[in-house]
């Protein structure tokens, strides 16, 4: 089945989503192979958010 043609509103939503994704990607930190260790440390120290762990480490 073919999708119905995108409306101007749909295109506006898609554009806004892409803009927000671009902004979010500027603040991302790539952990690569350390992701599992990061998660373990976050849980061990009792943080529920990654940003809490990052802030804690930056303040030390």
PDB file of C-alpha atoms in Angstrom:
ATOM      1  CA  UNK A   1       0.000   0.000   0.000  1.00  0.00           C
ATOM      2  CA  UNK A   2       1.110   3.517  -0.684  1.00  0.00           C
ATOM      3  CA  UNK A   3       1.167   6.093   2.083  1.00  0.00           C
ATOM      4  CA  UNK A   4      -1.055   9.118   1.680  1.00  0.00           C
ATOM      5  CA  UNK A   5       0.825  12.203   0.504  1.00  0.00           C
ATOM      6  CA  UNK A   6       2.449  14.228   3.265  1.00  0.00           C
ATOM      7  CA  UNK A   7       0.697  17.437   4.126  1.00  0.00           C
ATOM      8  CA  UNK A   8       2.431  20.732   4.825  1.00  0.00           C
ATOM      9  CA  UNK A   9       1.696  20.136   8.500  1.00  0.00           C
ATOM     10  CA  UNK A  10       3.367  16.702   8.380  1.00  0.00           C
ATOM     11  CA  UNK A  11       6.420  18.222   6.719  1.00  0.00           C
ATOM     12  CA  UNK A  12       6.564  20.956   9.365  1.00  0.00           C
ATOM     13  CA  UNK A  13       6.455  18.356  12.141  1.00  0.00           C
ATOM     14  CA  UNK A  14       9.229  16.357  10.463  1.00  0.00           C
ATOM     15  CA  UNK A  15      11.385  19.467  10.064  1.00  0.00           C
ATOM     16  CA  UNK A  16      10.883  20.432  13.707  1.00  0.00           C
ATOM     17  CA  UNK A  17      11.749  16.899  14.834  1.00  0.00           C
ATOM     18  CA  UNK A  18      14.968  17.003  12.817  1.00  0.00           C
ATOM     19  CA  UNK A  19      15.879  20.386  14.315  1.00  0.00           C
ATOM     20  CA  UNK A  20      15.330  19.076  17.851  1.00  0.00           C
ATOM     21  CA  UNK A  21      17.359  15.933  17.093  1.00  0.00           C
ATOM     22  CA  UNK A  22      20.229  18.109  15.830  1.00  0.00           C
ATOM     23  CA  UNK A  23      20.169  20.181  19.029  1.00  0.00           C
ATOM     24  CA  UNK A  24      20.059  17.059  21.202  1.00  0.00           C
ATOM     25  CA  UNK A  25      22.969  15.479  19.378  1.00  0.00           C
ATOM     26  CA  UNK A  26      25.190  18.451  20.260  1.00  0.00           C
ATOM     27  CA  UNK A  27      24.936  17.570  23.952  1.00  0.00           C
ATOM     28  CA  UNK A  28      25.450  13.824  23.569  1.00  0.00           C
ATOM     29  CA  UNK A  29      28.493  12.065  24.928  1.00  0.00           C
ATOM     30  CA  UNK A  30      29.493   8.894  23.136  1.00  0.00           C
ATOM     31  CA  UNK A  31      30.561   6.219  25.616  1.00  0.00           C
ATOM     32  CA  UNK A  32      31.284   3.492  23.091  1.00  0.00           C
ATOM     33  CA  UNK A  33      32.524   0.335  24.770  1.00  0.00           C
ATOM     34  CA  UNK A  34      32.224   1.966  28.231  1.00  0.00           C
ATOM     35  CA  UNK A  35      28.417   2.020  28.168  1.00  0.00           C
ATOM     36  CA  UNK A  36      28.024  -1.069  30.352  1.00  0.00           C
ATOM     37  CA  UNK A  37      30.549   0.192  32.936  1.00  0.00           C
ATOM     38  CA  UNK A  38      28.859   3.604  32.957  1.00  0.00           C
ATOM     39  CA  UNK A  39      25.497   2.003  33.684  1.00  0.00           C
ATOM     40  CA  UNK A  40      26.961  -0.141  36.443  1.00  0.00           C
ATOM     41  CA  UNK A  41      28.610   2.881  38.067  1.00  0.00           C
ATOM     42  CA  UNK A  42      25.378   4.879  37.797  1.00  0.00           C
ATOM     43  CA  UNK A  43      23.443   2.112  39.544  1.00  0.00           C
ATOM     44  CA  UNK A  44      26.174   1.495  42.140  1.00  0.00           C
ATOM     45  CA  UNK A  45      26.175   5.161  43.170  1.00  0.00           C
ATOM     46  CA  UNK A  46      22.368   5.241  43.249  1.00  0.00           C
ATOM     47  CA  UNK A  47      21.715   7.682  40.428  1.00  0.00           C
ATOM     48  CA  UNK A  48      18.611   7.252  38.322  1.00  0.00           C
ATOM     49  CA  UNK A  49      19.655   9.649  35.552  1.00  0.00           C
ATOM     50  CA  UNK A  50      22.788   9.660  33.434  1.00  0.00           C
ATOM     51  CA  UNK A  51      22.968  13.428  33.853  1.00  0.00           C
ATOM     52  CA  UNK A  52      23.134  13.013  37.639  1.00  0.00           C
ATOM     53  CA  UNK A  53      26.180  10.766  37.340  1.00  0.00           C
ATOM     54  CA  UNK A  54      27.837  13.103  34.845  1.00  0.00           C
ATOM     55  CA  UNK A  55      27.273  16.097  37.125  1.00  0.00           C
ATOM     56  CA  UNK A  56      28.591  14.168  40.128  1.00  0.00           C
ATOM     57  CA  UNK A  57      31.771  13.219  38.283  1.00  0.00           C
ATOM     58  CA  UNK A  58      32.320  16.748  36.981  1.00  0.00           C
ATOM     59  CA  UNK A  59      31.987  18.230  40.481  1.00  0.00           C
ATOM     60  CA  UNK A  60      34.636  15.944  42.003  1.00  0.00           C
TER      61      UNK A  60
END
